[in-house]
mmCIF file of C-alpha atoms and ligand atoms in Angstrom:
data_model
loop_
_atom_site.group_PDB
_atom_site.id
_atom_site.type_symbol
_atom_site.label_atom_id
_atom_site.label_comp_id
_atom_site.label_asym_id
_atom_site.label_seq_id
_atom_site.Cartn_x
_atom_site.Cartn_y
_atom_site.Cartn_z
ATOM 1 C CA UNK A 71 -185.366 -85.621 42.772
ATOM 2 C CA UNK A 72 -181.846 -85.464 43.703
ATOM 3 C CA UNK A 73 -180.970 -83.240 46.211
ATOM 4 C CA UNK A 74 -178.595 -81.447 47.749
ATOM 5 C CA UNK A 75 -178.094 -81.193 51.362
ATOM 6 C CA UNK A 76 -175.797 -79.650 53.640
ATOM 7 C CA UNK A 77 -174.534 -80.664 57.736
ATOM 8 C CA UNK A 78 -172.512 -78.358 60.469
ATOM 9 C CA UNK A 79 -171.617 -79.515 64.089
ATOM 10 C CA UNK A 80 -171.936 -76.265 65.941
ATOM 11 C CA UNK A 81 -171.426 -75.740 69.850
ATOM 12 C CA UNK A 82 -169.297 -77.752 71.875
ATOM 13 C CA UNK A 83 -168.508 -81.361 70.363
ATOM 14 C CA UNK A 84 -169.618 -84.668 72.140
ATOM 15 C CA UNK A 85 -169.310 -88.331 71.486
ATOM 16 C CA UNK A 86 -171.715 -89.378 68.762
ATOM 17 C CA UNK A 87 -171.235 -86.481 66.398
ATOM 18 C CA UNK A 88 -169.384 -88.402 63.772
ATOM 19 C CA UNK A 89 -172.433 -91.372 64.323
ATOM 20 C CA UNK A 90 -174.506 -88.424 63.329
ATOM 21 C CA UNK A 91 -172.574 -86.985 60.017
ATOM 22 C CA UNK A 92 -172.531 -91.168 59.053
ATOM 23 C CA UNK A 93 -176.314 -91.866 59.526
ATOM 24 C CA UNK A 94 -176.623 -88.792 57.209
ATOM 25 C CA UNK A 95 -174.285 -89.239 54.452
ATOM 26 C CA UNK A 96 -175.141 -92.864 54.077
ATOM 27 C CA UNK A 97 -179.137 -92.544 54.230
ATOM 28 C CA UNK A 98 -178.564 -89.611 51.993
ATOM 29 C CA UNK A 99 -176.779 -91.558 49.358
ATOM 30 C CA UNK A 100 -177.740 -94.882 49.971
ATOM 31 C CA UNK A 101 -181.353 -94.567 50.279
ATOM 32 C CA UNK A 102 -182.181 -91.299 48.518
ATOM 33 C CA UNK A 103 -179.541 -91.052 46.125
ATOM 34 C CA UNK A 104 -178.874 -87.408 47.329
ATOM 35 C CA UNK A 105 -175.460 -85.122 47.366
ATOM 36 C CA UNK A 106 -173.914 -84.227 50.811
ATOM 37 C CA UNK A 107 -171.738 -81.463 51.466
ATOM 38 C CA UNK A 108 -170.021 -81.188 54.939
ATOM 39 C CA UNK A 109 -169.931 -77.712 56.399
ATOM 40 C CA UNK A 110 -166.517 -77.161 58.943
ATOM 41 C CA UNK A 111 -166.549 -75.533 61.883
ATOM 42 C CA UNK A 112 -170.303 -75.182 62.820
ATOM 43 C CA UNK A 113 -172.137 -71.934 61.252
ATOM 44 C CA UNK A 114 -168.400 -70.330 60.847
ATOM 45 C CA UNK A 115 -168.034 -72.677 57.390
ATOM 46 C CA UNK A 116 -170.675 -70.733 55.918
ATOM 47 C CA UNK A 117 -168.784 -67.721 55.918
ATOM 48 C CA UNK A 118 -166.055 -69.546 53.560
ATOM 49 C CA UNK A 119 -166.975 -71.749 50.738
ATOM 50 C CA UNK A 120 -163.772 -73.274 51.207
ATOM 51 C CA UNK A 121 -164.871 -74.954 54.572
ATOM 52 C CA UNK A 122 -167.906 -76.612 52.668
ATOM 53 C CA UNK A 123 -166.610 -80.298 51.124
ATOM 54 C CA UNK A 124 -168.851 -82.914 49.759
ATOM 55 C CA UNK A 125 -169.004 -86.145 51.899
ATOM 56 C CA UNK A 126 -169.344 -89.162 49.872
ATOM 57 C CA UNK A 127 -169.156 -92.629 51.746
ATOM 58 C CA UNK A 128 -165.714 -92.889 51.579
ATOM 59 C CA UNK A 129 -165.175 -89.926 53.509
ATOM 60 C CA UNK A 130 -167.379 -91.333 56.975
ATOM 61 C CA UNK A 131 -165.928 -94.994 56.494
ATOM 62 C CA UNK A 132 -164.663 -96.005 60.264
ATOM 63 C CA UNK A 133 -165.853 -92.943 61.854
ATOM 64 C CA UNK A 134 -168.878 -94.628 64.141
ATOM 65 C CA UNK A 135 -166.396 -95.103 67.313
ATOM 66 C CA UNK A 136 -164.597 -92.212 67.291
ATOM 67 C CA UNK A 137 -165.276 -89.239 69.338
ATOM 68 C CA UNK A 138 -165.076 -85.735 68.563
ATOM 69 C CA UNK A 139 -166.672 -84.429 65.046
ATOM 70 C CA UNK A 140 -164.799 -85.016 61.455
ATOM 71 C CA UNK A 141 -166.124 -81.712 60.738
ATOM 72 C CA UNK A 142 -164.768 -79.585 63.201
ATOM 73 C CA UNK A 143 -166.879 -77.246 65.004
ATOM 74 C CA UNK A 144 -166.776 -74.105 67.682
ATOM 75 C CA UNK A 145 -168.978 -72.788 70.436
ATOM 76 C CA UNK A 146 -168.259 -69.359 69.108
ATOM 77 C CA UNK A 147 -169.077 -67.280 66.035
ATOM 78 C CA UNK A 148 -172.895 -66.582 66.061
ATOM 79 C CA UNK A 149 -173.407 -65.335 62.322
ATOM 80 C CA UNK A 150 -176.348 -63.101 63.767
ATOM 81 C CA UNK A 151 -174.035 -61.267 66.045
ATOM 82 C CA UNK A 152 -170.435 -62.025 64.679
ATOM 83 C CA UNK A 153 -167.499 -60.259 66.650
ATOM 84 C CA UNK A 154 -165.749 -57.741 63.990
ATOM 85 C CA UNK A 155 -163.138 -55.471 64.490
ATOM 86 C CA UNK A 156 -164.363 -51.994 64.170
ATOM 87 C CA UNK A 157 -161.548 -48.936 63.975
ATOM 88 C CA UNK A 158 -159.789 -51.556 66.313
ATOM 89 C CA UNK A 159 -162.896 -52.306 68.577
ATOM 90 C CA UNK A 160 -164.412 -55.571 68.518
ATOM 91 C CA UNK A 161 -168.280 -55.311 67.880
ATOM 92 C CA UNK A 162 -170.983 -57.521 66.907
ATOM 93 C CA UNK A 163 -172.317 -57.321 63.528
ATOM 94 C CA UNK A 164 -174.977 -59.436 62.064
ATOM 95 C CA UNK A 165 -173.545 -61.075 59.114
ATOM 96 C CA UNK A 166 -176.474 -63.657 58.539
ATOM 97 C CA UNK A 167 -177.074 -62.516 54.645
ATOM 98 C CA UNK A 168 -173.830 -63.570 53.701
ATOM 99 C CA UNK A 169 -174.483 -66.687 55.120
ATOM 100 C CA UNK A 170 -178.109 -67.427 53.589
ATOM 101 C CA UNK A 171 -176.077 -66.259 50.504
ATOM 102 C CA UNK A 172 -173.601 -69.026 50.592
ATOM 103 C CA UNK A 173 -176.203 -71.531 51.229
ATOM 104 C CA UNK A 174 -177.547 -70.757 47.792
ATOM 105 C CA UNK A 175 -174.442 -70.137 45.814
ATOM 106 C CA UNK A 176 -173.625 -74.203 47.366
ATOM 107 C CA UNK A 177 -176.956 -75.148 46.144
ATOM 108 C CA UNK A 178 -178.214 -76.291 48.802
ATOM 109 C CA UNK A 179 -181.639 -77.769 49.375
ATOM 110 C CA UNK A 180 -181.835 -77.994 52.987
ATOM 111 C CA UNK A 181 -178.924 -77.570 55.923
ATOM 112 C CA UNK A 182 -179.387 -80.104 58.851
ATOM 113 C CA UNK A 183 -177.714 -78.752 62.279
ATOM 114 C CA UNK A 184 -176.062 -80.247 65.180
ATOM 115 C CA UNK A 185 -175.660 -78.866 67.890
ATOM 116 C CA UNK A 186 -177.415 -77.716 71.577
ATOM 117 C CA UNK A 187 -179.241 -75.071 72.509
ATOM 118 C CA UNK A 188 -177.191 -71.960 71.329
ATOM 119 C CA UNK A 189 -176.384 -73.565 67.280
ATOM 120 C CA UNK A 190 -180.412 -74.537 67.342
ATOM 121 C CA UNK A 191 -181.359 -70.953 68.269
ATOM 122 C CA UNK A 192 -179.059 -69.926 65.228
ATOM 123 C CA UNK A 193 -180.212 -72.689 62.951
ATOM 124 C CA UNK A 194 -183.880 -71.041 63.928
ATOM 125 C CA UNK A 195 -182.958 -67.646 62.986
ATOM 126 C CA UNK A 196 -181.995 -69.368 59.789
ATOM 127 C CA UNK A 197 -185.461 -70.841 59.031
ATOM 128 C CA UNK A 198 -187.267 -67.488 59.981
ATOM 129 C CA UNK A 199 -184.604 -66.330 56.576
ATOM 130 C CA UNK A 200 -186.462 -68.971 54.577
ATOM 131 C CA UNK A 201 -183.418 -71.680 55.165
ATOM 132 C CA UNK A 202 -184.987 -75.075 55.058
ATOM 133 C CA UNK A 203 -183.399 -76.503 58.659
ATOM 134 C CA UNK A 204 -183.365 -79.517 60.431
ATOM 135 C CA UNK A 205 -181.837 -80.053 64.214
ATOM 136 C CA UNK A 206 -180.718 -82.664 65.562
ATOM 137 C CA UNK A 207 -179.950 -82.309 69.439
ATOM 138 C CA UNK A 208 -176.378 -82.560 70.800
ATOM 139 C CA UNK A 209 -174.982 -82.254 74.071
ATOM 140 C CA UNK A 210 -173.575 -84.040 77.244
ATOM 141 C CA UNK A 211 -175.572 -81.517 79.561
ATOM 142 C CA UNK A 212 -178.905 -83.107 78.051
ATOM 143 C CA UNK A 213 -180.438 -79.766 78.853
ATOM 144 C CA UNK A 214 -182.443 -79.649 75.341
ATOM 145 C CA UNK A 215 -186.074 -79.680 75.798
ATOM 146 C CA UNK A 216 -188.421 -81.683 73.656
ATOM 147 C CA UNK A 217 -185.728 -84.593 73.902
ATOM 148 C CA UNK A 218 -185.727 -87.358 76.173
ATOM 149 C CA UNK A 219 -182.025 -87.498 76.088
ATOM 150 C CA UNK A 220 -179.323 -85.637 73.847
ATOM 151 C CA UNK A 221 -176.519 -87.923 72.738
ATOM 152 C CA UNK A 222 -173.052 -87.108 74.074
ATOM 153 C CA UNK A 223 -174.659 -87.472 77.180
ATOM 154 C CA UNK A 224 -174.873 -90.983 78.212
ATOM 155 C CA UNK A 225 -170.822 -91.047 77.168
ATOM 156 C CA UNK A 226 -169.907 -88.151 79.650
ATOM 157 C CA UNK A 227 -172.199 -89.831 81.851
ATOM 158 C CA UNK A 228 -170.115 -93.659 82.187
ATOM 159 C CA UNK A 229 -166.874 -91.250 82.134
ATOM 160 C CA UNK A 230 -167.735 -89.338 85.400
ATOM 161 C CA UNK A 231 -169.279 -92.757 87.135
ATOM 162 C CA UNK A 232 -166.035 -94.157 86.484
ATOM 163 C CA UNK A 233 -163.911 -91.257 87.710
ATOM 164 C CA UNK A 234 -165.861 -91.802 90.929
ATOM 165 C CA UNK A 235 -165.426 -95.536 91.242
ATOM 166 C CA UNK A 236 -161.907 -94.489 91.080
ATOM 167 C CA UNK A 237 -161.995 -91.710 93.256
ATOM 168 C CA UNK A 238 -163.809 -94.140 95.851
ATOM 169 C CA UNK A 239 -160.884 -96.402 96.496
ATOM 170 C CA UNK A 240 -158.819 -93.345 96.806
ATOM 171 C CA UNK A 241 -160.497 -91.577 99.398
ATOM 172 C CA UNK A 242 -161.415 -94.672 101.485
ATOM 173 C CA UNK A 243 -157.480 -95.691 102.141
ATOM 174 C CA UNK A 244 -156.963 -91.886 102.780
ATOM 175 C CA UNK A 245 -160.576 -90.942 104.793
ATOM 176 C CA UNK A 246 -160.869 -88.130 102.491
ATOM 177 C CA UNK A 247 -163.119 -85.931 101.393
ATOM 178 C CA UNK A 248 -162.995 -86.423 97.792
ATOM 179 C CA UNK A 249 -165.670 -83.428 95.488
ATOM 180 C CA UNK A 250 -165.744 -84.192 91.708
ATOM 181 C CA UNK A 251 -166.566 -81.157 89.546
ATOM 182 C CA UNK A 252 -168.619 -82.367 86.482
ATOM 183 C CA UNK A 253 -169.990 -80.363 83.684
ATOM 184 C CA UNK A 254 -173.421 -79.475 82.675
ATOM 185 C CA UNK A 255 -173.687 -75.758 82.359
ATOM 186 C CA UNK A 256 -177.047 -74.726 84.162
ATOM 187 C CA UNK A 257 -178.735 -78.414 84.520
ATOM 188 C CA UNK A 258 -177.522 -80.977 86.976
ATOM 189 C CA UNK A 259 -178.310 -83.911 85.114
ATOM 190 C CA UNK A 260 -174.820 -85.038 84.832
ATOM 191 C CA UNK A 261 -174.071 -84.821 88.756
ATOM 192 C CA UNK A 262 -177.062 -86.257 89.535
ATOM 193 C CA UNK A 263 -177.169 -89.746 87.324
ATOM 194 C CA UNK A 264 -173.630 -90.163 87.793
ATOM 195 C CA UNK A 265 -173.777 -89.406 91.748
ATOM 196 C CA UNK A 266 -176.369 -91.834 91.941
ATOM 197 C CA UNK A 267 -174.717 -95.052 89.603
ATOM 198 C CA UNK A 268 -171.147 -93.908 91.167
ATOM 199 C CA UNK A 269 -172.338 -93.687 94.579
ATOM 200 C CA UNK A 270 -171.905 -90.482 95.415
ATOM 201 C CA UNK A 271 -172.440 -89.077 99.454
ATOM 202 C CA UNK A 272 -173.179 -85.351 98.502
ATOM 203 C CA UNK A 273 -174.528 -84.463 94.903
ATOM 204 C CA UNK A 274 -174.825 -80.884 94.602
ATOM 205 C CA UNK A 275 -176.965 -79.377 91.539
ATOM 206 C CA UNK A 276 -178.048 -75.985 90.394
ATOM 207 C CA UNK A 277 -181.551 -76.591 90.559
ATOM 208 C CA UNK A 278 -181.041 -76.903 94.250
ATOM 209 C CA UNK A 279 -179.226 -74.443 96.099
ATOM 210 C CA UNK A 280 -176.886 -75.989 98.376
ATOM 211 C CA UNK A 281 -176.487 -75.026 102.356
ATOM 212 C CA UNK A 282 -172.952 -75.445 103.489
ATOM 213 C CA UNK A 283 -173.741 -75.709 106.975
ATOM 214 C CA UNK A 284 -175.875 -78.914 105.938
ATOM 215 C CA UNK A 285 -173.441 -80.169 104.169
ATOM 216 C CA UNK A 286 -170.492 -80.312 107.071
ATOM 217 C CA UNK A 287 -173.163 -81.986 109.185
ATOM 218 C CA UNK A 288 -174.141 -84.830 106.794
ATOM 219 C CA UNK A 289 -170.363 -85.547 106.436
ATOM 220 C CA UNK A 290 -169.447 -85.331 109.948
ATOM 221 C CA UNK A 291 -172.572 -87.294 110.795
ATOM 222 C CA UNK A 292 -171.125 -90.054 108.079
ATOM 223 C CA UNK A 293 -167.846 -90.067 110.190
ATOM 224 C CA UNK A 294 -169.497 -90.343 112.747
ATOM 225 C CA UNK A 295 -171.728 -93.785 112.026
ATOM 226 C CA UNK A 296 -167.712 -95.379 110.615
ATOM 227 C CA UNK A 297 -167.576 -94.148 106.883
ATOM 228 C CA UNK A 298 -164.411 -91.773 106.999
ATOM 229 C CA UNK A 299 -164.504 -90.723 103.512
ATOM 230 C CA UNK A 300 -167.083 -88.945 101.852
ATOM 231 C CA UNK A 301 -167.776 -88.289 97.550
ATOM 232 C CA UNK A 302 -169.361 -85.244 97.014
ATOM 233 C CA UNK A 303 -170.071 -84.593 93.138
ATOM 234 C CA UNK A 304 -170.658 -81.122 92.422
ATOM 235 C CA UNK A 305 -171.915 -79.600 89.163
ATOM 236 C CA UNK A 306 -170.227 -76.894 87.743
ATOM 237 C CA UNK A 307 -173.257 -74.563 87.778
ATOM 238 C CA UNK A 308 -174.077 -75.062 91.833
ATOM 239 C CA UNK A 309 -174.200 -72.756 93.595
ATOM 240 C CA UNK A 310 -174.525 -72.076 97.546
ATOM 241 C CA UNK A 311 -178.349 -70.615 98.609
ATOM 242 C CA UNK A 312 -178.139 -66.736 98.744
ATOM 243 C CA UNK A 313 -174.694 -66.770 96.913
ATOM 244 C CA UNK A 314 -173.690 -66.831 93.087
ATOM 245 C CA UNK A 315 -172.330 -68.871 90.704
ATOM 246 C CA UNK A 316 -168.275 -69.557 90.673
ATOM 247 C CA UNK A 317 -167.138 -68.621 86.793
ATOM 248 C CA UNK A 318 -164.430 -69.038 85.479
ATOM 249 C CA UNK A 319 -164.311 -66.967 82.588
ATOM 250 C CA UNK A 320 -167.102 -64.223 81.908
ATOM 251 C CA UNK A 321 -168.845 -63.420 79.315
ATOM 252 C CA UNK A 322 -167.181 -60.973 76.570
ATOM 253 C CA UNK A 323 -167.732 -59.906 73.115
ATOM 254 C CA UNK A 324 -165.507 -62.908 71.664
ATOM 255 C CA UNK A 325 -166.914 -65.702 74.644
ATOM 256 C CA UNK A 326 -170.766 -65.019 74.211
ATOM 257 C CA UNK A 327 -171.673 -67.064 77.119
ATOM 258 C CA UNK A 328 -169.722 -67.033 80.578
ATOM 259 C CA UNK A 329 -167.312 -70.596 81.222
ATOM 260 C CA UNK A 330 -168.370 -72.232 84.835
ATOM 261 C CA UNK A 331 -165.694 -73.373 86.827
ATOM 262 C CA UNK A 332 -163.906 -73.434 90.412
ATOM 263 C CA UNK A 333 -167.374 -74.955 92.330
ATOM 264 C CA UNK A 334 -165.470 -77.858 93.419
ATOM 265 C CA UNK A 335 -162.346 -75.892 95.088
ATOM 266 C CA UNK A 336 -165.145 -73.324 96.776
ATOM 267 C CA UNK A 337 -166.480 -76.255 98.279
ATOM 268 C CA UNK A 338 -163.479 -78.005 99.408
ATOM 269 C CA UNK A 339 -162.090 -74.873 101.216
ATOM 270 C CA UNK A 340 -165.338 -74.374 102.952
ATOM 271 C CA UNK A 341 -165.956 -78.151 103.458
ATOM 272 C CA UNK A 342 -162.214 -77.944 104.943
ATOM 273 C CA UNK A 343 -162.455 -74.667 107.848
ATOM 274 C CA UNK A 344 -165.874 -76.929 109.389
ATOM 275 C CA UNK A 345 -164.158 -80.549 109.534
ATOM 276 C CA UNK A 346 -160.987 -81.741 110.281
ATOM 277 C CA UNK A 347 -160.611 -83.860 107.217
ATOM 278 C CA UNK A 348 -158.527 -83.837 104.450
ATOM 279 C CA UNK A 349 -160.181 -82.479 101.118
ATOM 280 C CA UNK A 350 -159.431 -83.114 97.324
ATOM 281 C CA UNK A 351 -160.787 -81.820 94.176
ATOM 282 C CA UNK A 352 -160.848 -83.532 90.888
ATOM 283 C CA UNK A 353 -162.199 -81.418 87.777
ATOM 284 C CA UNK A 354 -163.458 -83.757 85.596
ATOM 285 C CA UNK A 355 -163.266 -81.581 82.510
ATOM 286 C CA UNK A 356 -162.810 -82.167 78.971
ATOM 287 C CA UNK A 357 -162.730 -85.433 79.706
ATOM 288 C CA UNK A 358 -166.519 -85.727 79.839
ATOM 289 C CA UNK A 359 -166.468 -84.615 76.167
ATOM 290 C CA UNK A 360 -164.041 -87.085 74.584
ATOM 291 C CA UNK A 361 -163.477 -90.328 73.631
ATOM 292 C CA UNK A 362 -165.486 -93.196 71.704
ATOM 293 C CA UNK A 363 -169.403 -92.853 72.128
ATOM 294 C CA UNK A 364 -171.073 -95.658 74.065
ATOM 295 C CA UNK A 365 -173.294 -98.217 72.359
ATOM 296 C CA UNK A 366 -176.451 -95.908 73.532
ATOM 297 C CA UNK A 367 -174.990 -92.641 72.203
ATOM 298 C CA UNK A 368 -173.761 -94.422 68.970
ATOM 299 C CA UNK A 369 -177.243 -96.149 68.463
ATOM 300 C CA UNK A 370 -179.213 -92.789 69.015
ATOM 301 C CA UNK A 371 -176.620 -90.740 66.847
ATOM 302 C CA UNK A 372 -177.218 -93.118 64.261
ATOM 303 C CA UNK A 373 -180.802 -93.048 64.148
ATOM 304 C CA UNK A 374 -181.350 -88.668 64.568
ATOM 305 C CA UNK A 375 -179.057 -88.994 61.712
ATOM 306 C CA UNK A 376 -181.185 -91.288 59.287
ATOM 307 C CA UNK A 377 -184.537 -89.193 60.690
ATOM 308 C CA UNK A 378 -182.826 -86.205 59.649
ATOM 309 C CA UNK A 379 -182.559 -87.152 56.090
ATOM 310 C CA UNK A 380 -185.901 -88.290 56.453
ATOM 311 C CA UNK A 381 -187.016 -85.619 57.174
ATOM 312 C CA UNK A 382 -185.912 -83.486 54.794
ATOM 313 C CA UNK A 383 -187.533 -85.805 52.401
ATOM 314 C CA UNK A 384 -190.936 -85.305 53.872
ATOM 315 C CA UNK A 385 -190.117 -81.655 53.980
ATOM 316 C CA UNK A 386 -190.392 -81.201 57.774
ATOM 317 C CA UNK A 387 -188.505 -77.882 57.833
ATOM 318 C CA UNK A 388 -187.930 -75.966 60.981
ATOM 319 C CA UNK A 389 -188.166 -79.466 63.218
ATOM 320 C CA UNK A 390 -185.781 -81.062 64.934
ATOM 321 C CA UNK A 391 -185.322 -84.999 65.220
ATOM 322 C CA UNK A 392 -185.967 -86.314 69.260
ATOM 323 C CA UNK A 393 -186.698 -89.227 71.146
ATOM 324 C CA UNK A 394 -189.919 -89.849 73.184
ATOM 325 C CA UNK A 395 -190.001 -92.803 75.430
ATOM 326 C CA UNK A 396 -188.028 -95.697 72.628
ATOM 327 C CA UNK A 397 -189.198 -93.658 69.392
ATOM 328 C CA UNK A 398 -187.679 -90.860 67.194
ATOM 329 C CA UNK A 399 -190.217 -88.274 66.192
ATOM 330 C CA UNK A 400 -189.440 -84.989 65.485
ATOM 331 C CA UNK A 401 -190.736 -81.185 67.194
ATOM 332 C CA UNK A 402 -190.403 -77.808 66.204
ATOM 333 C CA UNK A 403 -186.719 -75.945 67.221
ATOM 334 C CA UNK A 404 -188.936 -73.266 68.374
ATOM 335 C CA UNK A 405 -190.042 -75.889 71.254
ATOM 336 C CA UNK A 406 -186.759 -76.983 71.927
ATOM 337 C CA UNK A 407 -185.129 -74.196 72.312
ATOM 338 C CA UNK A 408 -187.373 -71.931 74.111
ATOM 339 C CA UNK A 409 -186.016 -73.522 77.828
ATOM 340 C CA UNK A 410 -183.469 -75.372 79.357
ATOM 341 C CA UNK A 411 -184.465 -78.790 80.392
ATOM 342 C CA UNK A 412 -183.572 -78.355 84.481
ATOM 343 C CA UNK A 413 -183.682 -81.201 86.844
ATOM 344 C CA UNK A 414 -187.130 -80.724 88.830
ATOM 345 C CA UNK A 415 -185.899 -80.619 92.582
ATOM 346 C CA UNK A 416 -189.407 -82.554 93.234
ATOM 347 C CA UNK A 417 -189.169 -84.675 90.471
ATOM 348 C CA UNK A 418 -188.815 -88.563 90.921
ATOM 349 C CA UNK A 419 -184.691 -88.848 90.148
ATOM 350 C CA UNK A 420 -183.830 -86.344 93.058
ATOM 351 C CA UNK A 421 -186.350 -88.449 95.235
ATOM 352 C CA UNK A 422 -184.076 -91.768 94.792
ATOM 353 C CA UNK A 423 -181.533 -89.994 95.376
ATOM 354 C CA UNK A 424 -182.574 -89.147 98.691
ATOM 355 C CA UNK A 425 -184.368 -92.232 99.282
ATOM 356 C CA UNK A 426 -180.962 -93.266 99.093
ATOM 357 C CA UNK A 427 -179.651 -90.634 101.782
ATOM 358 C CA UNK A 428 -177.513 -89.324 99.495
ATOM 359 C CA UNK A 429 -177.566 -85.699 100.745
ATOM 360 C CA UNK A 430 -178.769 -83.160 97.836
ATOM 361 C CA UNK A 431 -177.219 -79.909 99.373
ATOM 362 C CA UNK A 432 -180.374 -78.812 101.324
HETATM 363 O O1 F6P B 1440 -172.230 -77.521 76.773
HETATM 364 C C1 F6P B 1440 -171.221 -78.460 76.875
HETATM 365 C C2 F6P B 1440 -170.152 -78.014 77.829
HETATM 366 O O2 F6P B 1440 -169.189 -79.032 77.940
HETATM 367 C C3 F6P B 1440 -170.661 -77.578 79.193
HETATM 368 O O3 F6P B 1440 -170.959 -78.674 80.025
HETATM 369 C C4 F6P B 1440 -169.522 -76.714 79.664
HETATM 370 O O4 F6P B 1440 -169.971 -75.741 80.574
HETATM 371 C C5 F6P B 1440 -169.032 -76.062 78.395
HETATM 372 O O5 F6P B 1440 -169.495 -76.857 77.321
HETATM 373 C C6 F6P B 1440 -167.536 -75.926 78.312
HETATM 374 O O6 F6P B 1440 -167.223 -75.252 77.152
HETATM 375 P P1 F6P B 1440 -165.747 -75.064 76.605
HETATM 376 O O7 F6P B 1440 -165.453 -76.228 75.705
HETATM 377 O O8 F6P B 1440 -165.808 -73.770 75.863
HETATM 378 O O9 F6P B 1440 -164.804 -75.026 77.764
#
């Protein structure tokens, strides 16, 4: 039977999105001989027919290396509590029916969604309406459960080992103290692979609480033994033992969740009243989120692509494609979405990294 099926990038975009929309549209067509209709601007296209465009091949020819998503997307606009303005008072409204209404007046058979954690939680809320969903897992933070890895996250992962081979040569010619804020919301997985591959002297994570005092000494102590430069790598979401998180930007009724930012400069101006060494702060950024997906993140986007559409053939509704060990399989969004994968402060990647005397904050 031909079918009709729809796909939305929600959340925050990452490398490997547009490998994604491709492995779709061309298993869809090629293989199944189905219709594909690209949603813009994550859950938000739903609210506007005009934001829902059919993707033939055509439309996802020489799209693999690019970063980014062709379909736009937004890490706002939660149709189950949508800001509104309110006799001039923004206030959440749930304006889900109107999007399960769409979804029907488009015809469509089933609605595949990628995104992380926060779209997947949506895209469940959409299932429980009798929406037949299937997830695929996005992010750099690789903080999905159920998922060995996320793609996106192998990309932002080469981009912040290279910013600290850079920031290496740097800080050697200058004996400098150089931190480098990376991303990762609430997991550390991004500080800690990339501190490790880059390096790093000091990798600071939010699963471990970090004491300053510990800190100054492992850096003066590195002095000390002849290295007079040190690379500490802090994630955004560290935070010192006792204290809070640094945010940039907190939550409101527009932002649903609060923006991290400003760890690295906290440091630094600590790190700088104990030593007398010069300190600089990179913020990685954005950066982590663009350009052209690596061969890993392009290979898996590819293939939770294809097992979306094959899924949707088998009618695994309510699932979401993953990998386990080297194969795709598929678990229920209810699974992966009810934690954040954390790094485990015990577990055997923190261990290296201290086998490696790379101090860990504590
Ligand atoms: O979840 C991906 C991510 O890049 C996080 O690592 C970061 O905290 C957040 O999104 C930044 O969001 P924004 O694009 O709104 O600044």
């Amino acid at each position: 039977m031909c079918k009709n099926i729809g796909i939305l990038t929600g959340g925050g975009d990452c490398p490997g999105l547009n490998a994604v929309i491709r492995g779709v549209v061309k298993s869809a067509i090629i293989r199944h001989g189905w219709q594909v209709i690209g949603i813009e601007d994550g859950f938000d296209g739903l609210l506007d027919l005009r934001k829902c465009i059919p993707l033939t091949l055509e439309s996802v020819r020489g799209i693999l290396p690019r970063g980014g998503t062709i379909l736009g997307t937004t890490n706002r606009g939660n149709p189950f509590n949508y800001p509104v303005e309110l006799d001039g008072k923004i206030v959440q409204k749930d304006i889900s029916d109107r999007v399960v209404e769409n979804i029907q007046t488009l015809g469509l058979d089933a609605l595949i969604a990628v995104g992380g954690e926060g779209s997947l939680k949506i895209a469940l809320e959409l299932a429980k309406k009798g929406v037949q969903v299937v997830g695929v897992p996005k992010t750099i933070d690789n903080d999905l459960c159920e998922t060995d890895f996320t793609f996106g996250y192998n990309t932002a992962l080469e981009t912040a080992t290279d910013a600290l081979d850079k920031l290496h040569t740097t800080a050697e010619s200058h004996h400098r103290v150089m931190i480098l804020e990376v991303m990762g919301r609430y997991a550390g997985w991004i500080a800690l692979e990339s501190g490790i591959a880059g390096g790093a002297d000091v990798i600071l994570i939010p699963e471990i609480p970090f004491d300053l005092a510990r800190i100054c000494s492992s850096i003066k102590e590195r002095s000390a033994r002849g290295s007079r430069f040190s690379i500490v790598v802090a994630a955004e979401g560290a935070f010192p033992a006792g204290g809070d998180r640094v945010v940039a930007k907190a939550a409101d009724e527009c932002q649903i969740i609060e923006r991290l930012g400003g760890i690295g400069q906290y440091v630094a101006k600590q790190i700088e009243q104990c030593l007398d060494m010069d300190v600089r702060v990179t913020v990685l950024g954005h950066l982590q989120r663009g350009g052209s997906p690596t061969t890993f993140d392009r290979g898996l986007g590819s293939r939770f692509g294809t097992k979306a559409v094959q899924m949707i053939a088998d009618g695994e509704f309510g699932r979401m494609a993953c990998l386990k060990g080297r194969t795709i399989t598929s678990v229920t969004i209810e699974e992966a979405t009810r934690d954040l994968k954390l790094v485990d402060p015990e577990g055997e990647i923190v261990k290296t990294a201290e086998d490696l005397g790379i101090m860990m904050g504590r």
